[in-house]
Coordinates of C-alpha atoms in Angstrom, one line a residue:
Chain Q
M1 CA 117.8 73.0 24.2
T2 CA 114.1 72.1 24.3
D3 CA 112.4 68.9 25.5
A4 CA 109.8 66.8 23.7
A5 CA 107.0 69.1 25.2
G6 CA 108.7 72.2 23.8
G7 CA 110.0 73.2 27.3
I8 CA 113.4 74.7 27.7
D9 CA 115.9 72.5 29.5
R10 CA 117.6 74.5 32.4
A11 CA 121.0 73.0 32.2
E12 CA 121.0 73.4 28.3
L13 CA 119.9 77.0 28.8
Y14 CA 122.8 77.8 31.1
R15 CA 125.2 76.0 28.9
H16 CA 124.1 78.0 25.9
V17 CA 124.3 81.3 27.7
R18 CA 127.7 80.4 29.2
R19 CA 129.1 79.6 25.7
A20 CA 127.4 82.4 23.8
A21 CA 128.3 85.1 26.4
A22 CA 131.8 83.8 27.1
L23 CA 131.0 83.4 30.8
G24 CA 133.2 81.5 33.3
S25 CA 130.6 79.1 34.8
D26 CA 127.1 77.9 34.7
Q27 CA 126.5 79.7 38.0
E28 CA 127.3 83.0 36.3
A29 CA 125.2 82.1 33.4
A30 CA 122.2 81.3 35.8
S31 CA 122.7 84.7 37.5
V32 CA 122.7 86.4 33.9
V33 CA 119.5 84.4 32.8
R34 CA 117.7 85.4 36.0
A35 CA 118.6 89.0 35.6
V36 CA 117.4 89.1 32.0
L37 CA 114.2 87.4 32.9
R38 CA 113.5 90.0 35.6
S39 CA 114.0 92.7 33.0
L40 CA 111.8 91.0 30.5
G41 CA 109.1 90.7 33.2
Q42 CA 109.0 94.5 33.5
V43 CA 108.6 95.3 29.9
L44 CA 106.3 92.5 28.5
P45 CA 102.6 92.4 29.0
R46 CA 101.1 89.5 31.0
E47 CA 100.1 87.6 27.9
S48 CA 103.3 87.7 26.3
R49 CA 105.1 86.8 29.6
A50 CA 102.9 83.8 29.8
L51 CA 104.1 82.6 26.3
L52 CA 107.7 82.4 27.6
E53 CA 106.9 81.4 31.1
G54 CA 105.1 78.3 29.8
R55 CA 108.3 77.0 28.4
L56 CA 110.5 77.7 31.3
P57 CA 111.3 75.7 34.4
G58 CA 109.1 76.8 37.3
E59 CA 111.7 78.7 39.3
L60 CA 112.6 80.7 36.2
S61 CA 109.2 81.7 35.2
A62 CA 108.7 82.8 38.8
E63 CA 111.7 85.0 38.3
M64 CA 110.1 86.6 35.4
E65 CA 107.1 87.5 37.5
R66 CA 109.2 88.7 40.5
F67 CA 109.0 92.5 39.7
A68 CA 106.5 92.4 36.9
P69 CA 104.1 95.4 37.2
P70 CA 100.4 95.1 36.4
E71 CA 101.0 97.0 33.2
P72 CA 104.5 97.5 31.5
D73 CA 106.0 100.9 32.1
P74 CA 106.2 102.6 28.6
L75 CA 109.1 104.6 29.7
L76 CA 111.4 101.7 30.4
D77 CA 114.1 101.8 27.8
R78 CA 117.2 100.0 26.9
E79 CA 119.1 101.6 29.8
L80 CA 116.7 100.5 32.5
F81 CA 116.5 97.1 30.8
L82 CA 120.2 96.4 31.0
G83 CA 120.8 98.4 34.3
R84 CA 120.4 95.4 36.5
L85 CA 123.1 93.5 34.5
T86 CA 125.6 96.5 34.3
N87 CA 125.1 97.0 38.1
G88 CA 126.5 93.4 38.5
L89 CA 129.5 93.8 36.1
Q90 CA 133.0 94.8 36.9
T91 CA 133.1 98.6 36.2
E92 CA 136.2 99.6 38.1
G93 CA 138.8 97.6 36.3
L94 CA 141.7 99.9 36.7
Y95 CA 142.6 102.7 39.1
D96 CA 141.2 105.8 37.4
Q97 CA 140.1 105.8 33.9
T98 CA 138.5 109.2 33.8
L99 CA 138.6 111.2 30.7
G100 CA 136.6 114.3 30.5
G101 CA 134.0 113.1 33.0
L102 CA 133.8 109.7 31.4
D103 CA 134.9 106.5 33.1
L104 CA 136.3 104.4 30.2
V105 CA 135.6 101.1 31.9
S106 CA 132.0 101.7 32.9
S107 CA 131.3 103.5 29.6
H108 CA 131.9 100.3 27.7
V109 CA 130.3 98.0 30.1
D110 CA 127.1 97.7 28.0
E111 CA 129.1 95.7 25.3
D112 CA 129.3 92.8 27.9
A113 CA 125.7 93.3 29.0
I114 CA 124.3 93.3 25.5
R115 CA 126.2 90.1 24.7
Q116 CA 124.8 88.5 27.7
I117 CA 121.2 89.7 26.9
R118 CA 121.6 88.4 23.3
A119 CA 122.7 85.0 24.6
V120 CA 119.7 84.7 26.9
F121 CA 117.4 85.8 24.0
G122 CA 119.1 83.1 21.8
A123 CA 118.2 80.4 24.3
L124 CA 114.7 81.6 24.9
Q125 CA 114.0 81.7 21.3
A126 CA 114.9 78.1 20.6
G127 CA 111.7 76.3 19.4
L128 CA 109.7 79.5 19.6
P129 CA 107.4 80.0 16.5
P130 CA 108.3 82.8 14.2
E131 CA 105.0 84.6 14.9
T132 CA 105.5 84.5 18.7
R133 CA 109.1 85.9 18.1
G134 CA 107.8 88.7 16.0
R135 CA 105.0 89.5 18.6
L136 CA 107.4 89.8 21.4
A137 CA 109.9 91.9 19.4
A138 CA 107.1 94.4 18.8
E139 CA 106.4 94.7 22.5
L140 CA 110.1 95.3 23.6
P141 CA 111.7 98.7 24.0
P142 CA 113.2 99.7 20.6
E143 CA 116.8 98.8 21.0
V144 CA 116.1 95.7 23.1
A145 CA 114.0 94.5 20.3
D146 CA 117.0 94.8 18.0
W147 CA 118.8 92.4 20.3
W148 CA 115.9 90.1 20.3
R149 CA 116.0 90.1 16.5
D150 CA 119.6 89.3 16.4
P151 CA 120.1 86.8 19.2
A152 CA 123.4 84.9 20.1
Chain O
M1 CA 135.4 106.7 16.9
S2 CA 136.1 109.1 19.6
V3 CA 135.5 108.3 23.2
D4 CA 132.7 110.9 23.3
Q5 CA 130.9 109.3 20.3
R6 CA 131.4 105.8 21.7
A7 CA 130.2 106.7 25.1
G8 CA 126.9 107.8 23.8
A9 CA 126.6 105.5 20.8
G10 CA 123.1 104.0 20.6
R11 CA 122.1 105.2 24.0
G12 CA 119.1 107.0 25.1
D13 CA 117.7 109.8 23.1
G14 CA 117.4 108.5 19.6
R15 CA 115.5 105.5 20.5
L16 CA 113.1 106.7 23.2
P17 CA 109.3 106.5 22.4
D18 CA 109.6 109.9 21.1
G19 CA 106.3 109.8 19.3
R20 CA 104.4 110.0 22.6
H21 CA 102.0 112.9 22.5
G22 CA 100.9 115.2 25.3
P23 CA 97.4 115.8 26.0
G24 CA 97.3 119.1 24.3
R25 CA 99.3 122.0 22.6
G26 CA 100.6 119.6 19.9
L27 CA 103.7 118.7 22.0
T28 CA 105.5 115.4 21.6
A29 CA 108.4 113.8 23.7
R30 CA 110.8 114.8 20.8
D31 CA 110.1 118.5 21.6
Y32 CA 112.1 118.1 24.8
M33 CA 115.1 116.2 23.4
T34 CA 118.5 117.7 22.2
E35 CA 121.0 116.2 19.9
Q36 CA 123.3 115.6 22.9
R37 CA 123.7 112.0 23.9
P38 CA 124.0 111.3 27.6
T39 CA 127.5 110.4 28.8
W40 CA 126.0 108.5 31.7
C41 CA 127.1 105.0 32.3
P42 CA 125.0 102.3 30.6
G43 CA 122.1 101.4 32.8
C44 CA 122.4 104.5 35.0
G45 CA 119.4 105.5 36.9
D46 CA 119.7 109.0 35.6
F47 CA 118.1 107.8 32.4
G48 CA 114.9 107.0 34.2
I49 CA 114.8 110.4 35.7
L50 CA 115.5 112.1 32.4
A51 CA 112.6 110.1 30.8
A52 CA 110.2 110.8 33.6
L53 CA 111.0 114.6 33.7
R54 CA 110.3 114.8 29.9
E55 CA 107.1 112.7 30.3
A56 CA 105.9 115.0 33.2
L57 CA 106.4 118.2 31.2
L58 CA 104.7 116.7 28.2
Q59 CA 101.7 115.4 30.1
E60 CA 101.3 118.8 31.8
G61 CA 101.5 120.6 28.4
I62 CA 104.5 122.8 29.6
A63 CA 106.3 123.8 26.4
P64 CA 110.1 123.8 26.4
H65 CA 110.3 127.6 26.6
E66 CA 108.1 127.7 29.7
A67 CA 110.5 125.6 31.8
V68 CA 114.1 126.0 33.1
V69 CA 116.2 123.2 34.6
V70 CA 118.9 124.4 37.0
S71 CA 121.6 121.9 38.0
G72 CA 124.7 121.8 40.1
I73 CA 127.7 119.6 39.5
G74 CA 127.6 115.8 39.3
C75 CA 126.6 113.0 37.0
G76 CA 122.9 113.9 37.1
S77 CA 123.6 117.5 36.9
K78 CA 124.5 117.1 33.3
L79 CA 120.8 116.6 32.7
P80 CA 120.1 120.2 31.3
D81 CA 122.3 119.2 28.3
Y82 CA 120.0 116.5 27.3
M83 CA 116.7 118.5 27.6
R84 CA 115.6 121.1 25.2
V85 CA 114.3 123.5 27.8
N86 CA 116.0 126.6 29.4
G87 CA 119.0 125.4 31.3
F88 CA 121.6 126.6 33.8
M89 CA 124.4 124.6 35.1
T90 CA 125.5 126.3 38.3
L91 CA 128.3 125.8 40.8
H92 CA 128.6 122.8 43.1
G93 CA 125.7 122.9 45.7
R94 CA 124.4 126.3 44.3
P95 CA 121.4 125.5 42.1
L96 CA 118.8 126.3 44.6
P97 CA 119.6 130.0 45.1
V98 CA 120.0 130.5 41.4
A99 CA 116.7 128.8 40.8
T100 CA 115.1 131.0 43.5
G101 CA 116.3 134.0 41.5
F102 CA 114.8 132.6 38.3
R103 CA 111.5 132.2 40.1
L104 CA 111.6 135.7 41.6
A105 CA 112.4 137.3 38.2
N106 CA 109.7 135.2 36.3
P107 CA 107.1 133.4 38.4
A108 CA 105.5 132.1 35.3
M109 CA 108.5 130.1 34.6
R110 CA 108.4 126.4 35.7
V111 CA 111.7 126.2 37.6
I112 CA 113.1 122.7 38.2
V113 CA 116.2 122.0 40.1
V114 CA 118.1 118.8 39.4
D115 CA 121.1 117.7 41.3
G116 CA 122.6 114.9 43.3
D117 CA 122.6 113.8 47.0
G118 CA 126.1 115.3 47.4
D119 CA 125.2 118.6 45.7
A120 CA 121.8 119.0 47.4
Y121 CA 122.3 117.6 50.9
G122 CA 126.1 118.0 51.3
I123 CA 127.7 121.0 49.7
G124 CA 124.4 122.7 49.1
G125 CA 123.0 121.6 52.4
N126 CA 122.8 125.2 53.8
H127 CA 120.9 126.5 50.8
W128 CA 118.5 123.4 51.0
L129 CA 117.5 124.1 54.6
H130 CA 116.7 127.7 53.9
T131 CA 114.9 126.8 50.7
C132 CA 112.7 124.5 52.7
R133 CA 111.6 127.2 55.1
R134 CA 111.4 130.0 52.4
N135 CA 109.1 128.0 50.2
P136 CA 109.8 129.3 46.7
G137 CA 107.9 127.7 43.9
L138 CA 110.6 125.2 42.8
V139 CA 110.5 121.5 42.0
H140 CA 113.6 120.0 43.3
L141 CA 114.6 116.6 41.9
V142 CA 117.5 115.1 44.0
E143 CA 119.1 112.1 42.2
N144 CA 120.0 110.2 45.3
N145 CA 122.5 107.4 44.4
Q146 CA 124.1 107.4 47.8
I147 CA 127.6 108.1 46.4
Y148 CA 129.7 110.8 44.8
A149 CA 129.8 109.1 41.3
L150 CA 131.4 111.7 39.0
T151 CA 134.4 111.9 41.3
K152 CA 134.9 108.2 41.4
G153 CA 132.9 106.8 44.3
Q154 CA 133.5 108.7 47.5
Y155 CA 130.8 108.3 50.3
S156 CA 128.1 111.0 50.2
P157 CA 125.7 112.4 52.8
T158 CA 123.3 109.7 52.2
T159 CA 125.7 106.6 52.1
E160 CA 124.6 104.1 54.7
Q161 CA 126.8 103.7 57.6
G162 CA 129.4 100.9 57.2
T163 CA 129.4 101.1 53.4
R164 CA 132.8 100.5 51.8
T165 CA 133.7 103.2 49.2
T166 CA 136.8 104.6 47.8
T167 CA 137.1 107.0 50.7
S168 CA 135.9 104.6 53.3
P169 CA 137.7 101.3 52.6
E170 CA 136.7 100.1 56.1
G171 CA 133.2 101.3 55.9
S172 CA 131.6 104.8 56.2
I173 CA 131.7 105.9 59.9
E174 CA 129.1 108.6 59.4
R175 CA 125.3 108.3 60.0
P176 CA 123.5 109.2 56.8
V177 CA 121.2 112.2 56.3
N178 CA 117.6 111.3 56.2
P179 CA 116.5 113.8 53.6
I180 CA 112.7 113.3 54.1
R181 CA 112.9 114.0 57.9
T182 CA 115.3 116.8 57.4
A183 CA 113.0 118.6 55.0
L184 CA 110.1 118.1 57.1
A185 CA 111.8 119.5 60.1
A186 CA 113.0 122.4 58.0
G187 CA 109.4 123.4 57.0
A188 CA 109.2 122.0 53.5
T189 CA 105.7 122.0 52.3
F190 CA 105.8 119.1 49.7
V191 CA 108.1 116.1 50.5
A192 CA 108.1 113.0 48.3
R193 CA 110.3 110.1 47.2
G194 CA 110.4 108.3 44.0
F195 CA 112.5 105.5 42.3
A196 CA 114.3 105.9 39.0
G197 CA 113.6 102.4 38.0
E198 CA 109.9 103.1 37.8
P199 CA 109.8 106.2 35.4
K200 CA 106.2 106.2 34.8
E201 CA 105.3 106.4 38.5
L202 CA 108.2 108.9 38.9
A203 CA 106.7 111.1 36.1
R204 CA 103.4 111.1 38.1
L205 CA 105.2 112.3 41.3
I206 CA 106.9 115.0 39.3
R207 CA 103.6 116.2 38.0
E208 CA 102.2 116.3 41.5
A209 CA 105.3 118.4 42.5
L210 CA 104.7 120.8 39.5
H211 CA 101.2 121.4 40.8
H212 CA 102.5 122.4 44.3
R213 CA 102.3 126.0 45.4
G214 CA 105.8 126.2 46.8
Y215 CA 108.9 124.2 47.2
A216 CA 108.5 120.6 46.4
L217 CA 111.3 118.1 47.3
L218 CA 111.4 114.9 45.3
D219 CA 114.2 112.5 46.6
I220 CA 114.8 110.0 43.9
L221 CA 116.4 106.7 44.7
Q222 CA 118.7 106.0 41.9
P223 CA 121.0 103.1 41.3
C224 CA 124.6 103.9 40.4
I225 CA 125.7 100.9 38.4
T226 CA 129.5 101.7 38.7
Y227 CA 130.1 102.8 42.3
N228 CA 127.2 101.5 44.3
K229 CA 127.0 97.7 44.1
V230 CA 124.6 97.5 47.1
N231 CA 121.6 99.7 46.3
T232 CA 120.9 98.1 42.9
Y233 CA 117.7 98.1 40.9
D234 CA 116.7 94.6 42.4
W235 CA 117.7 95.8 45.9
Y236 CA 115.2 98.7 45.6
A237 CA 112.5 96.7 43.9
E238 CA 112.5 94.2 46.7
R239 CA 112.0 96.8 49.3
I240 CA 109.8 99.6 47.8
V241 CA 106.3 100.1 49.1
R242 CA 103.8 102.7 48.0
L243 CA 102.6 105.1 50.6
E244 CA 99.4 105.6 48.6
S245 CA 98.4 102.0 48.6
E246 CA 99.0 101.8 52.3
G247 CA 96.5 104.5 53.1
H248 CA 98.9 107.1 54.1
D249 CA 97.5 110.6 54.5
P250 CA 100.0 113.2 53.2
S251 CA 98.2 116.0 55.1
D252 CA 99.1 114.3 58.4
F253 CA 102.6 115.6 59.4
D254 CA 103.0 113.2 62.3
A255 CA 102.2 110.3 60.0
A256 CA 104.7 111.6 57.4
W257 CA 107.3 111.9 60.2
A258 CA 106.8 108.3 61.2
R259 CA 106.9 106.9 57.6
A260 CA 110.0 109.0 56.9
G261 CA 111.8 106.9 59.6
E262 CA 111.5 103.7 57.5
F263 CA 114.5 102.9 55.3
G264 CA 115.6 99.3 55.4
E265 CA 113.6 96.3 54.6
R266 CA 110.7 98.5 53.7
I267 CA 111.3 101.8 51.8
P268 CA 108.2 103.9 51.3
V269 CA 107.8 106.0 48.0
G270 CA 105.2 108.5 47.1
V271 CA 104.1 111.8 48.7
F272 CA 105.0 111.9 52.5
Y273 CA 103.7 115.4 53.3
R274 CA 101.9 118.2 51.5
T275 CA 100.3 121.4 52.5
E276 CA 99.1 124.1 50.3
E277 CA 98.5 126.6 53.2
V278 CA 101.9 128.1 53.2
P279 CA 102.2 130.9 50.6
A280 CA 105.1 130.6 48.2
Y281 CA 108.1 132.9 48.7
E282 CA 107.5 134.9 45.6
E283 CA 103.9 135.6 46.8
R284 CA 105.3 137.5 49.8
V285 CA 108.3 139.4 48.4
P286 CA 107.3 143.1 48.8
G287 CA 109.5 144.2 45.8
L288 CA 107.3 141.9 43.6
K289 CA 104.1 143.6 44.4
R290 CA 104.4 145.7 41.2
G291 CA 104.6 142.5 39.2
P292 CA 107.2 140.2 38.0
V293 CA 110.6 141.7 37.2
V294 CA 110.5 140.1 33.8
E295 CA 107.3 142.1 32.9
R296 CA 108.7 145.5 33.8
P297 CA 110.0 147.8 31.2
L298 CA 113.6 148.1 30.9
D299 CA 113.5 151.8 31.3
D300 CA 111.4 151.5 34.5
L301 CA 114.0 153.3 36.5
D302 CA 114.2 156.9 35.1
E303 CA 116.6 159.5 36.3
A304 CA 114.3 160.8 39.1
A305 CA 113.6 157.3 40.4
F306 CA 117.3 156.4 40.3
E307 CA 118.1 159.5 42.3
A308 CA 115.5 158.7 44.8
L309 CA 116.8 155.3 45.2
E310 CA 120.4 156.7 45.6
R311 CA 119.2 159.0 48.4
E312 CA 117.5 156.1 50.1
L313 CA 120.4 153.7 50.0
V314 CA 123.5 155.6 49.7

């Protein structure tokens, strides 16, 4: 996953995410990686983003900065973190799955999103010192930190 | 595990930063939470609106018993279930008149209306226009996801022309409502727009609305992860610009009108227009000159007074 300088190899990154999240192609994996990086960019402070960006290929570190605010929004929770992933997932699998106001397909779509996020987290953590992993976990929204601690 | 349990499992409430403290009165975010878990889709923009509303009440030091949230029908109108404040779920499109009644009965109560773009601008459009001109002291949060989501994705009053939905497979043929301009034209005294994906900034706008003297409209751009695959979190993030940082003067009606016309490559958020010079509706109702209804004794109307009323009206 990492090169001699400790940087993350892009092709390896996509392969890992494709395999760990059971995706159909590296192109799909690339889209997932970019979405997760954009979400990470919104919840991590600048110094912590720099720890990850320093190991990423330039275009992916730019993705992390794309919507990064000057200061992380403390109200961003797991829902807003995974929202940009679920927005891109198939949520209308069958004609009408409504039951009591719930849409059964979209209600379960976070399972796919979480699997994808954990896959990206697994790739990002390769070669990352334990203390850095711990620091980042402490800065993530509560449930997102659980996924970070249990990567795929 | 039942569907209801699964739908809310691990989501939202239990894991919010609930230890956040307000500036006074010993309130924390947990004081506004219920045991109910939201049944919204994972990643729904409604979560950001819920978090922002709780934060705004917390930061304003408004205790749960001092606020009422009135909703209509729709995904976002489930919100009163997820907040520990007074709540009233009304009929589709009808929260504004009910909320006005709350305000007239008890002007000390902070009355917040939460409904969607279909409820507010479509079915309840008539009530909305007249609320704008009446100017009752309400904060109106419109969760604008540009779709009817609870009923499976029909196009709504704010759906962009040409958008394919379940009821417009060849693209919507209608021109969308411009809520900001419509409110301005109808005489609204506080008109703003926020984004559900930026809850901290949204909370700040809700706080500004809570400080307004009369009716405050806050149109909230809200991604629907299930039925709107166009207006996504990233789509908005790429387009949003802040009126405040571009030197907009919210006391300038003409400038507000001009900025309200922008919705495309640039989408302004913030306060478009505000004037505190128009008295609130409840300040002008003659029947309230003797004080709020809620403070009057229950036996206020004795037999003689009742007979006098009967003579006058019957």
